[in-house]
Coordinates of C-alpha atoms in Angstrom, one line a residue:
Chain A
M1 CA 41.3 119.3 185.3
T2 CA 41.5 121.5 188.0
S3 CA 44.8 121.7 189.1
I4 CA 45.2 122.4 184.6
A5 CA 42.5 125.5 184.5
A6 CA 43.9 126.8 187.6
T7 CA 47.9 126.9 186.4
G8 CA 46.3 127.8 183.0
L9 CA 45.1 131.0 185.5
N10 CA 48.8 131.1 187.1
V11 CA 50.7 131.6 183.2
A12 CA 50.1 135.6 183.4
T13 CA 50.3 136.8 186.9
P14 CA 54.1 135.6 188.1
R15 CA 54.6 138.1 185.4
A16 CA 53.8 140.5 188.0
F17 CA 56.4 139.7 190.3
V18 CA 58.9 140.1 187.5
G19 CA 60.2 143.7 189.4
P20 CA 59.3 147.1 190.0
A21 CA 60.4 148.2 186.3
A22 CA 58.4 145.5 184.7
R23 CA 59.5 145.5 181.6
L24 CA 57.7 143.1 179.2
S25 CA 60.2 140.3 177.8
A26 CA 59.6 141.0 174.0
P27 CA 57.6 138.2 172.9
V28 CA 55.1 137.6 175.1
R29 CA 53.3 134.5 175.6
L30 CA 49.3 134.8 176.6
N31 CA 46.6 132.5 176.5
Y32 CA 44.3 135.9 175.6
P33 CA 46.5 138.2 173.2
W34 CA 43.2 140.0 171.8
K35 CA 43.1 141.1 175.5
F36 CA 45.5 142.5 176.1
S37 CA 47.5 143.5 172.6
S38 CA 47.1 147.0 172.9
V39 CA 48.8 148.0 175.7
K40 CA 51.1 145.7 175.5
R41 CA 52.6 146.9 172.7
M42 CA 51.9 151.1 174.3
V43 CA 53.7 150.3 177.2
M44 CA 57.0 148.6 175.8
S45 CA 57.7 151.8 173.2
V46 CA 57.0 154.0 176.6
K47 CA 59.6 151.7 179.0
A48 CA 62.3 151.5 176.0
T49 CA 63.0 155.2 175.5
S50 CA 62.6 154.9 180.4
E51 CA 65.2 152.4 180.3
G52 CA 67.9 154.2 178.8
E53 CA 67.1 157.1 180.4
I54 CA 67.3 155.4 183.6
I55 CA 70.6 154.1 182.7
S56 CA 71.4 157.6 181.9
D57 CA 70.8 159.1 185.0
K58 CA 72.8 156.4 187.2
V59 CA 75.8 157.1 184.4
E60 CA 75.6 160.6 185.6
K61 CA 75.5 160.1 188.8
S62 CA 78.0 157.6 189.2
I63 CA 80.3 159.7 187.1
Q64 CA 80.0 162.9 190.3
E65 CA 80.5 159.8 193.0
A66 CA 83.3 158.7 191.9
K67 CA 84.3 161.8 191.2
E68 CA 84.1 162.7 194.9
T69 CA 85.4 159.8 196.6
C70 CA 88.7 160.5 194.7
A71 CA 89.0 162.7 196.0
D72 CA 89.5 161.9 199.2
D73 CA 92.3 159.2 198.4
P74 CA 92.9 158.5 194.8
V75 CA 95.0 155.5 195.1
S76 CA 92.2 153.8 197.9
G77 CA 90.0 150.5 196.7
E78 CA 87.3 152.9 196.8
C79 CA 87.9 155.6 194.3
V80 CA 88.5 152.1 192.0
A81 CA 86.2 150.5 192.2
A82 CA 83.6 153.8 192.2
W83 CA 85.5 154.3 188.2
D84 CA 85.1 150.6 187.5
E85 CA 81.2 151.3 187.9
V86 CA 81.2 153.9 186.0
E87 CA 82.9 151.5 183.5
E88 CA 80.1 149.3 184.0
L89 CA 77.3 151.0 183.5
S90 CA 79.4 153.2 180.8
A91 CA 79.1 150.0 178.7
A92 CA 75.1 148.8 180.1
A93 CA 74.2 152.3 178.5
S94 CA 76.0 152.2 174.6
H95 CA 74.2 149.0 174.9
A96 CA 70.4 150.2 175.3
R97 CA 71.7 153.1 173.0
D98 CA 72.5 150.7 170.6
K99 CA 69.8 148.4 171.1
K100 CA 67.3 151.7 170.8
K101 CA 68.7 152.7 167.5
A102 CA 69.0 148.7 165.9
G103 CA 64.6 149.0 166.4
G104 CA 64.2 150.2 169.5
S105 CA 61.2 148.7 170.3
D106 CA 60.3 146.4 167.2
P107 CA 61.6 143.7 168.4
L108 CA 61.8 141.8 165.0
E109 CA 64.1 144.3 163.5
E110 CA 66.8 143.8 167.1
Y111 CA 66.2 140.2 166.3
C112 CA 66.4 140.6 162.8
S113 CA 70.3 142.5 163.5
D114 CA 71.7 140.3 165.2
N115 CA 70.0 137.3 162.6
P116 CA 69.9 138.4 159.5
E117 CA 69.6 134.4 157.9
T118 CA 66.5 133.3 159.4
D119 CA 63.5 132.8 157.4
E120 CA 61.8 136.0 159.0
C121 CA 64.7 137.6 158.1
R122 CA 65.5 137.5 154.1
T123 CA 64.7 140.2 152.4
Y124 CA 65.2 140.0 148.5
D125 CA 66.1 143.1 146.5
N126 CA 66.2 141.3 142.5
Chain B
M1 CA 45.1 123.7 196.1
A2 CA 49.0 124.5 196.0
V3 CA 49.8 126.9 193.8
S4 CA 51.7 125.6 190.4
T5 CA 54.3 128.1 188.8
I6 CA 54.9 127.4 185.5
Y7 CA 58.3 128.0 183.6
S8 CA 59.1 127.3 179.8
T9 CA 62.6 126.3 180.1
Q10 CA 64.2 126.4 175.5
A11 CA 65.3 122.5 174.8
L12 CA 67.8 121.8 173.1
N13 CA 65.5 120.5 169.7
S14 CA 62.8 122.9 170.1
T15 CA 60.7 120.6 171.9
H16 CA 58.2 122.4 174.4
F17 CA 59.1 121.1 178.2
F18 CA 57.7 122.7 181.1
T19 CA 58.7 122.5 184.9
S20 CA 56.2 122.5 187.5
S21 CA 57.6 122.4 191.1
S22 CA 55.2 121.7 193.9
S23 CA 55.2 123.2 197.0
S24 CA 56.7 119.7 197.8
K25 CA 60.1 120.8 195.1
Q26 CA 59.5 117.8 193.1
V27 CA 60.3 118.5 189.6
F28 CA 58.8 116.5 186.3
F29 CA 58.9 117.2 182.9
Y30 CA 56.2 117.1 181.1
R31 CA 55.7 117.1 177.7
R32 CA 53.3 119.5 175.9
Q33 CA 51.1 116.4 174.2
T34 CA 47.5 117.6 173.1
N35 CA 45.6 115.0 173.6
R36 CA 47.6 112.6 175.8
R37 CA 48.3 113.5 179.3
F38 CA 51.7 111.9 180.8
N39 CA 54.9 112.2 182.0
T40 CA 57.0 111.7 181.0
I41 CA 60.8 111.6 182.8
I42 CA 63.5 112.7 180.2
T43 CA 67.0 112.5 181.1
C44 CA 69.6 114.2 178.6
A45 CA 71.6 112.1 176.6
T46 CA 75.0 112.0 177.0
Q47 CA 76.8 114.2 175.1
Q48 CA 79.6 115.8 175.6
T49 CA 79.5 119.5 175.3
V50 CA 82.7 121.7 173.6
V51 CA 83.9 124.4 176.4
I52 CA 85.4 127.4 174.6
G53 CA 86.3 130.4 176.8
L54 CA 86.9 133.9 175.1
A55 CA 88.6 136.1 178.0
A56 CA 87.5 140.3 176.8
D57 CA 87.1 143.7 178.6
S58 CA 83.0 144.6 178.8
G59 CA 82.0 142.6 176.8
C60 CA 78.8 139.7 177.8
G61 CA 77.5 137.6 175.4
K62 CA 75.3 140.3 173.2
S63 CA 79.7 141.5 171.8
T64 CA 81.1 142.2 168.4
F65 CA 82.4 138.1 168.3
M66 CA 79.7 135.9 169.6
R67 CA 77.5 137.5 167.4
R68 CA 79.8 136.2 164.4
L69 CA 80.4 133.2 165.6
T70 CA 77.2 131.7 166.2
S71 CA 76.2 133.3 163.2
V72 CA 79.2 130.5 162.0
F73 CA 77.9 128.0 163.1
G74 CA 73.9 129.2 162.0
G75 CA 71.3 129.3 163.7
A76 CA 69.7 132.0 165.7
A77 CA 71.1 132.7 168.6
E78 CA 68.6 135.1 171.5
P79 CA 67.8 135.1 174.8
P80 CA 66.4 132.3 176.9
K81 CA 62.4 132.8 176.3
G82 CA 60.3 133.9 179.0
G83 CA 63.0 134.5 181.8
N84 CA 65.6 137.7 182.5
P85 CA 64.8 140.5 180.1
D86 CA 68.0 141.2 181.0
S87 CA 69.4 138.2 181.2
N88 CA 73.3 137.9 180.1
T89 CA 73.3 134.5 177.9
L90 CA 72.2 133.0 174.5
I91 CA 71.8 130.6 173.4
S92 CA 70.6 129.5 170.0
D93 CA 70.9 126.3 168.8
M94 CA 74.3 124.8 168.5
T95 CA 75.0 127.3 171.2
T96 CA 75.3 128.4 174.4
V97 CA 76.6 132.0 174.8
I98 CA 77.7 132.1 178.9
C99 CA 79.0 135.6 180.1
L100 CA 81.3 134.7 183.3
D101 CA 79.7 138.7 185.1
D102 CA 76.8 135.8 186.9
Y103 CA 79.1 134.6 188.6
H104 CA 79.9 137.8 190.8
S105 CA 80.3 136.7 194.1
L106 CA 79.8 140.6 194.8
D107 CA 77.0 143.1 193.4
R108 CA 77.5 146.4 192.8
T109 CA 76.9 147.9 196.3
G110 CA 78.9 144.6 197.8
R111 CA 82.0 146.5 195.3
K112 CA 82.6 149.9 196.6
E113 CA 81.8 147.9 200.5
K114 CA 84.8 146.5 199.8
G115 CA 86.6 148.5 196.7
V116 CA 87.3 145.6 194.6
T117 CA 86.7 145.8 191.2
A118 CA 84.8 143.6 189.5
L119 CA 88.3 142.5 187.8
D120 CA 89.2 141.2 191.4
P121 CA 89.4 137.7 191.5
R122 CA 88.2 137.9 195.4
A123 CA 84.4 139.2 193.4
N124 CA 84.0 136.7 191.4
D125 CA 83.0 132.8 192.5
F126 CA 85.2 130.6 190.8
D127 CA 84.3 128.1 192.8
L128 CA 80.3 128.0 191.5
M129 CA 81.7 128.2 187.6
Y130 CA 84.0 125.8 187.5
E131 CA 81.3 123.2 189.1
Q132 CA 79.3 124.1 186.9
V133 CA 81.2 124.4 183.4
K134 CA 82.0 121.3 184.4
A135 CA 78.7 119.7 184.6
L136 CA 77.4 121.4 181.8
K137 CA 80.6 119.9 179.7
S138 CA 79.0 115.7 181.5
G139 CA 75.9 116.5 180.1
I140 CA 74.3 118.4 183.1
A141 CA 71.4 121.5 183.4
V142 CA 72.1 123.5 185.8
E143 CA 71.1 127.3 187.6
K144 CA 72.8 129.4 186.5
P145 CA 72.7 133.0 189.0
I146 CA 72.1 136.4 186.8
Y147 CA 74.1 139.4 186.9
N148 CA 71.9 142.0 186.3
H149 CA 73.9 144.6 184.1
V150 CA 71.3 147.2 184.7
T151 CA 70.1 147.8 188.5
G152 CA 74.0 146.0 189.1
L153 CA 72.3 142.8 191.2
L154 CA 71.9 139.6 191.8
D155 CA 69.1 138.1 190.2
A156 CA 67.3 134.6 190.8
P157 CA 69.1 131.8 188.4
E158 CA 68.0 131.0 185.0
L159 CA 68.1 127.2 184.2
I160 CA 70.9 126.3 181.2
Q161 CA 70.9 123.2 179.8
P162 CA 73.3 121.7 178.3
P163 CA 73.9 122.8 175.1
K164 CA 76.5 121.0 172.0
I165 CA 78.9 124.2 172.1
L166 CA 79.2 126.4 175.1
V167 CA 81.1 128.8 175.4
I168 CA 82.6 130.8 178.5
E169 CA 82.5 134.9 177.7
G170 CA 84.3 137.3 180.6
L171 CA 87.0 138.6 182.4
H172 CA 88.6 135.2 183.9
P173 CA 87.6 132.5 181.8
M174 CA 91.3 131.3 182.6
F175 CA 91.8 132.5 185.6
D176 CA 91.0 129.6 187.3
E177 CA 92.7 126.9 187.2
R178 CA 90.7 124.6 186.8
V179 CA 88.4 125.8 184.4
R180 CA 90.8 126.9 182.4
D181 CA 91.3 122.4 182.6
L182 CA 88.0 121.9 180.9
L183 CA 88.0 124.2 177.7
D184 CA 88.6 122.5 174.4
F185 CA 89.9 126.5 173.6
S186 CA 90.4 129.3 174.4
I187 CA 90.8 132.9 172.8
Y188 CA 92.0 135.8 174.3
L189 CA 90.6 139.5 172.9
D190 CA 94.0 142.1 173.7
I191 CA 92.8 145.5 173.3
S192 CA 96.6 147.5 172.7
N193 CA 95.8 151.0 175.3
E194 CA 95.9 153.7 173.1
V195 CA 93.1 151.7 171.2
K196 CA 90.7 151.0 173.7
F197 CA 90.9 154.9 174.6
A198 CA 89.9 156.0 171.3
W199 CA 87.4 153.9 172.0
K200 CA 86.0 154.5 174.4
I201 CA 85.5 158.4 173.5
Q202 CA 83.7 157.4 170.8
R203 CA 81.1 155.3 172.9
D204 CA 80.9 157.4 175.3
M205 CA 81.5 161.5 174.7
A206 CA 77.6 160.7 173.5
E207 CA 77.0 160.1 177.4
R208 CA 75.5 162.4 179.5
G209 CA 78.1 163.7 182.1
H210 CA 81.0 162.0 180.8
S211 CA 84.6 164.5 179.8
L212 CA 87.8 163.3 178.6
E213 CA 89.2 163.5 182.2
S214 CA 86.9 161.4 183.6
I215 CA 87.0 158.7 180.6
K216 CA 90.6 158.5 181.1
A217 CA 90.1 158.7 184.6
S218 CA 88.1 155.3 184.2
I219 CA 90.7 153.4 182.2
E220 CA 93.3 154.9 184.7
A221 CA 91.9 153.8 187.8
R222 CA 90.8 150.2 186.5
K223 CA 94.8 149.8 184.8
P224 CA 96.0 148.2 188.1
D225 CA 94.1 145.4 188.3
F226 CA 93.6 144.7 184.4
D227 CA 97.3 143.8 184.6
A228 CA 97.5 141.7 187.6
F229 CA 94.4 139.4 187.1
I230 CA 93.0 140.2 183.6
D231 CA 96.6 140.2 181.1
P232 CA 98.6 137.4 182.5
Q233 CA 95.4 134.6 180.8
K234 CA 97.3 135.9 176.9
Q235 CA 99.7 132.9 177.5
Y236 CA 97.1 130.8 178.5
A237 CA 95.3 131.6 175.8
D238 CA 95.4 129.5 172.1
A239 CA 94.7 132.5 170.2
V240 CA 95.6 135.6 170.7
I241 CA 93.2 138.3 169.1
E242 CA 95.7 141.6 169.1
V243 CA 94.5 145.0 168.1
L244 CA 97.2 148.3 167.8
P245 CA 97.1 151.2 166.0
T246 CA 98.1 151.2 162.1
Q247 CA 101.4 151.4 161.0
L248 CA 99.9 152.3 157.9
I249 CA 99.5 156.8 158.9
P250 CA 101.6 157.8 160.4
D251 CA 100.1 159.8 164.2
D252 CA 97.0 159.0 163.5
N253 CA 95.2 158.6 166.9
E254 CA 91.7 157.6 166.1
G255 CA 91.5 154.3 165.8
K256 CA 89.6 154.2 162.9
V257 CA 91.7 152.1 161.0
L258 CA 93.7 149.2 162.8
R259 CA 97.1 147.1 162.9
V260 CA 95.2 143.5 163.6
R261 CA 97.8 140.2 164.7
L262 CA 96.1 136.7 164.8
I263 CA 99.1 134.8 167.4
M264 CA 98.0 131.1 166.9
K265 CA 100.2 128.4 168.6
E266 CA 101.0 125.9 167.2
G267 CA 101.0 122.6 168.6
V268 CA 97.4 122.2 170.0
K269 CA 95.0 119.7 169.4
Y270 CA 92.8 120.1 166.0
F271 CA 93.8 122.9 165.7
S272 CA 96.1 124.6 162.9
P273 CA 96.5 128.2 162.6
V274 CA 96.0 129.7 159.4
Y275 CA 99.0 130.1 156.9
L276 CA 100.0 133.3 154.6
F277 CA 101.1 131.3 150.9
D278 CA 104.4 128.6 152.8
E279 CA 104.0 127.2 156.5
G280 CA 106.9 128.7 159.1
S281 CA 108.2 130.6 156.7
T282 CA 108.0 135.1 157.1
V283 CA 105.7 136.8 153.8
S284 CA 105.3 140.6 153.5
W285 CA 102.3 141.2 151.4
I286 CA 100.5 143.8 150.0
P287 CA 97.4 143.0 148.1
C288 CA 97.4 146.3 146.4
G289 CA 98.9 146.5 142.8
R290 CA 97.8 145.7 140.0
K291 CA 95.4 143.3 140.4
L292 CA 94.0 145.1 142.8
T293 CA 93.7 148.0 143.5
C294 CA 92.8 150.4 147.1
S295 CA 91.9 153.2 147.9
Y296 CA 93.9 154.9 151.3
P297 CA 95.3 153.8 153.2
G298 CA 95.5 150.5 151.7
I299 CA 96.4 146.9 153.2
K300 CA 99.6 145.3 154.6
F301 CA 100.0 141.9 155.7
N302 CA 102.2 139.7 157.3
Y303 CA 102.6 136.4 158.6
A304 CA 105.9 134.5 160.1
P305 CA 106.5 132.4 162.6
D306 CA 106.9 134.0 166.4
S307 CA 108.1 133.2 170.6
Y308 CA 104.6 135.0 172.6
F309 CA 104.9 133.7 176.2
D310 CA 107.6 130.8 175.6
H311 CA 105.4 129.2 173.2
E312 CA 105.9 128.3 169.2
V313 CA 103.2 130.6 167.4
S314 CA 102.6 131.6 164.4
V315 CA 101.7 135.1 163.6
V316 CA 99.3 136.7 160.6
E317 CA 98.8 140.7 160.5
M318 CA 96.4 142.3 158.3
D319 CA 97.1 146.4 159.2
G320 CA 94.0 148.6 156.8
Q321 CA 91.5 148.3 156.1
F322 CA 88.9 147.0 153.6
D323 CA 86.9 148.8 151.1
R324 CA 84.7 146.6 148.3
L325 CA 84.5 142.6 149.1
D326 CA 86.8 141.8 145.7
E327 CA 89.5 142.8 148.2
L328 CA 88.2 140.5 150.9
I329 CA 88.3 137.9 148.4
Y330 CA 90.8 138.7 147.2
V331 CA 92.9 138.1 150.6
E332 CA 90.9 135.1 151.5
S333 CA 91.3 133.7 148.4
H334 CA 95.7 134.1 148.7
L335 CA 95.2 132.8 152.5
S336 CA 95.6 129.0 154.0
N337 CA 93.9 127.1 156.1
L338 CA 90.6 128.6 156.6
S339 CA 89.0 125.7 156.8
T340 CA 86.2 127.0 155.1
N341 CA 84.1 124.6 154.0
F342 CA 83.1 126.2 150.6
Y343 CA 85.2 129.3 148.8
G344 CA 84.2 132.5 149.8
E345 CA 82.5 131.5 152.6
V346 CA 84.5 133.8 155.4
T347 CA 83.5 136.6 152.8
Q348 CA 80.2 135.7 152.7
Q349 CA 79.9 135.5 156.9
M350 CA 81.3 139.2 156.3
L351 CA 79.7 140.0 154.5
K352 CA 76.3 138.9 155.8
H353 CA 77.2 140.5 158.8
A354 CA 78.7 145.0 157.1
D355 CA 76.8 146.3 160.1
F356 CA 79.2 144.7 162.0
P357 CA 82.3 146.8 164.2
G358 CA 85.7 145.8 162.6
S359 CA 84.2 144.6 159.2
N360 CA 86.0 146.1 156.8
N361 CA 89.3 145.2 159.4
G362 CA 91.5 142.7 160.6
T363 CA 89.5 142.6 163.6
G364 CA 86.0 141.4 161.6
L365 CA 88.6 139.4 159.9
F366 CA 90.1 137.5 162.1
Q367 CA 87.1 136.6 164.5
T368 CA 85.0 134.8 161.4
I369 CA 88.8 133.2 160.9
V370 CA 88.7 131.7 164.4
G371 CA 85.0 131.1 164.3
L372 CA 85.1 128.6 161.5
K373 CA 88.3 127.2 163.4
I374 CA 86.0 126.2 166.2
R375 CA 83.3 125.0 163.9
D376 CA 85.9 122.9 162.6
L377 CA 87.1 122.0 165.9
Y378 CA 84.0 121.2 167.2
E379 CA 83.8 118.5 164.1
Q380 CA 86.6 116.8 165.2
L381 CA 86.1 116.2 168.8
I382 CA 83.2 114.3 167.8
A383 CA 84.3 112.6 165.2
N384 CA 86.8 111.9 167.4
K385 CA 84.9 110.8 170.2
E386 CA 82.3 108.6 167.9
T387 CA 85.9 106.7 167.2
A388 CA 87.1 105.9 170.3
P389 CA 83.4 104.3 172.0
A390 CA 83.0 102.2 168.5
E391 CA 87.4 101.3 168.9
A392 CA 86.7 100.4 172.5
A393 CA 83.7 98.5 171.8
K394 CA 86.4 96.0 169.6
A395 CA 88.8 95.6 172.0

């Protein structure tokens, strides 16, 4: 009995160990949802916009780095790897932009844009 | 009192399983039931997973092709619940899509130090890829690493349950021979250089810091590795979707109207290529005319047998754009061997995702058709596996 009670408390704590830029996964399961719901929503909307900006900053920085690395030696492995990083970050940035456009901090909109035929997302026009 | 942590994993039949590991590293599966509390050891049913490989550049799990594919099978596709929010995996009732970037052996800093791109096989762990795909195919769950595209680091692994259909998407699904042999069907998405350039300009020009030169430099720098490691996988694919600039508009460099070719290998088990009018003949077809009015630049179809890397193939080609629903249904009614369950299924699937890119041209059309072909392949494989043991029992 005690083990279950103890583990029941631990469900909330692992969230803290997700990482320094802890982004809550969209459907957060809490045992006491009324306790944290308003804070959760505020936190989520703030994190969503700053994630896009974080990636944009990274893209800008990586482009500058790539230009510098390639100025020395245009055919070296380092130059190629730097531009590959730019490509990877640009892809991540465009995904983040699409996500923000699709509904941003609203997880239902995001879910429905991918799965329009599910019950939650059906729209009846006539 | 030992500290326990609880992970929740998404199971196949949507009953929730809890795994709890104590400090002595024992794993128990608990079935959540309110009144009774007992441990049940769940063994995975021996099911044969169908494995599909998709080779695509810069796309992972969330790409349009994947969403169309999972939508053909039905069910909502979403990242694993309660796990890493930056996970690249997509799970639905029937399918699980795994991003092969998760098998990077070097993270972003590691690659920068060594001076290798993500396209280079030295940056990927093919042994682990082979082991895990093999395990999933035989019905064993695996702990798959996660490559975080935002931070560029390798995160803690996530548990993947063997699905009915496993799709591995990434840069190197057909690179390693052992992995290639595990694939039941493979697809290669071949974007020509002009179209790639046009798309990347559209994607990156809005990004702060990018300029036309930087986009060009980025593509040029990756080209040698791409041509050496990724492009040769074309010859192993059962279906190639080739995206080229249109021939209907002279000197078009916007990349909006596309010419898309679906190259289908002949003689692949459980896969019957799509054809137009008469199988094995050469047909050129412009549907716009008296029965159908199209706006500029119109639609042009071609169908012909051909040879591709010394293989016999059939090629269906579409150049142009769809503007209206009736153009789509008209075209669908004239294509044969589509493996649809009912008349108009291709159109319905395309309309369901009308906001996806490529929904008005051959990319969306052929991606949807390939999805239906895969569904057909899956059903045939399963039916075959059911009759085979029955025959063995009789013998």
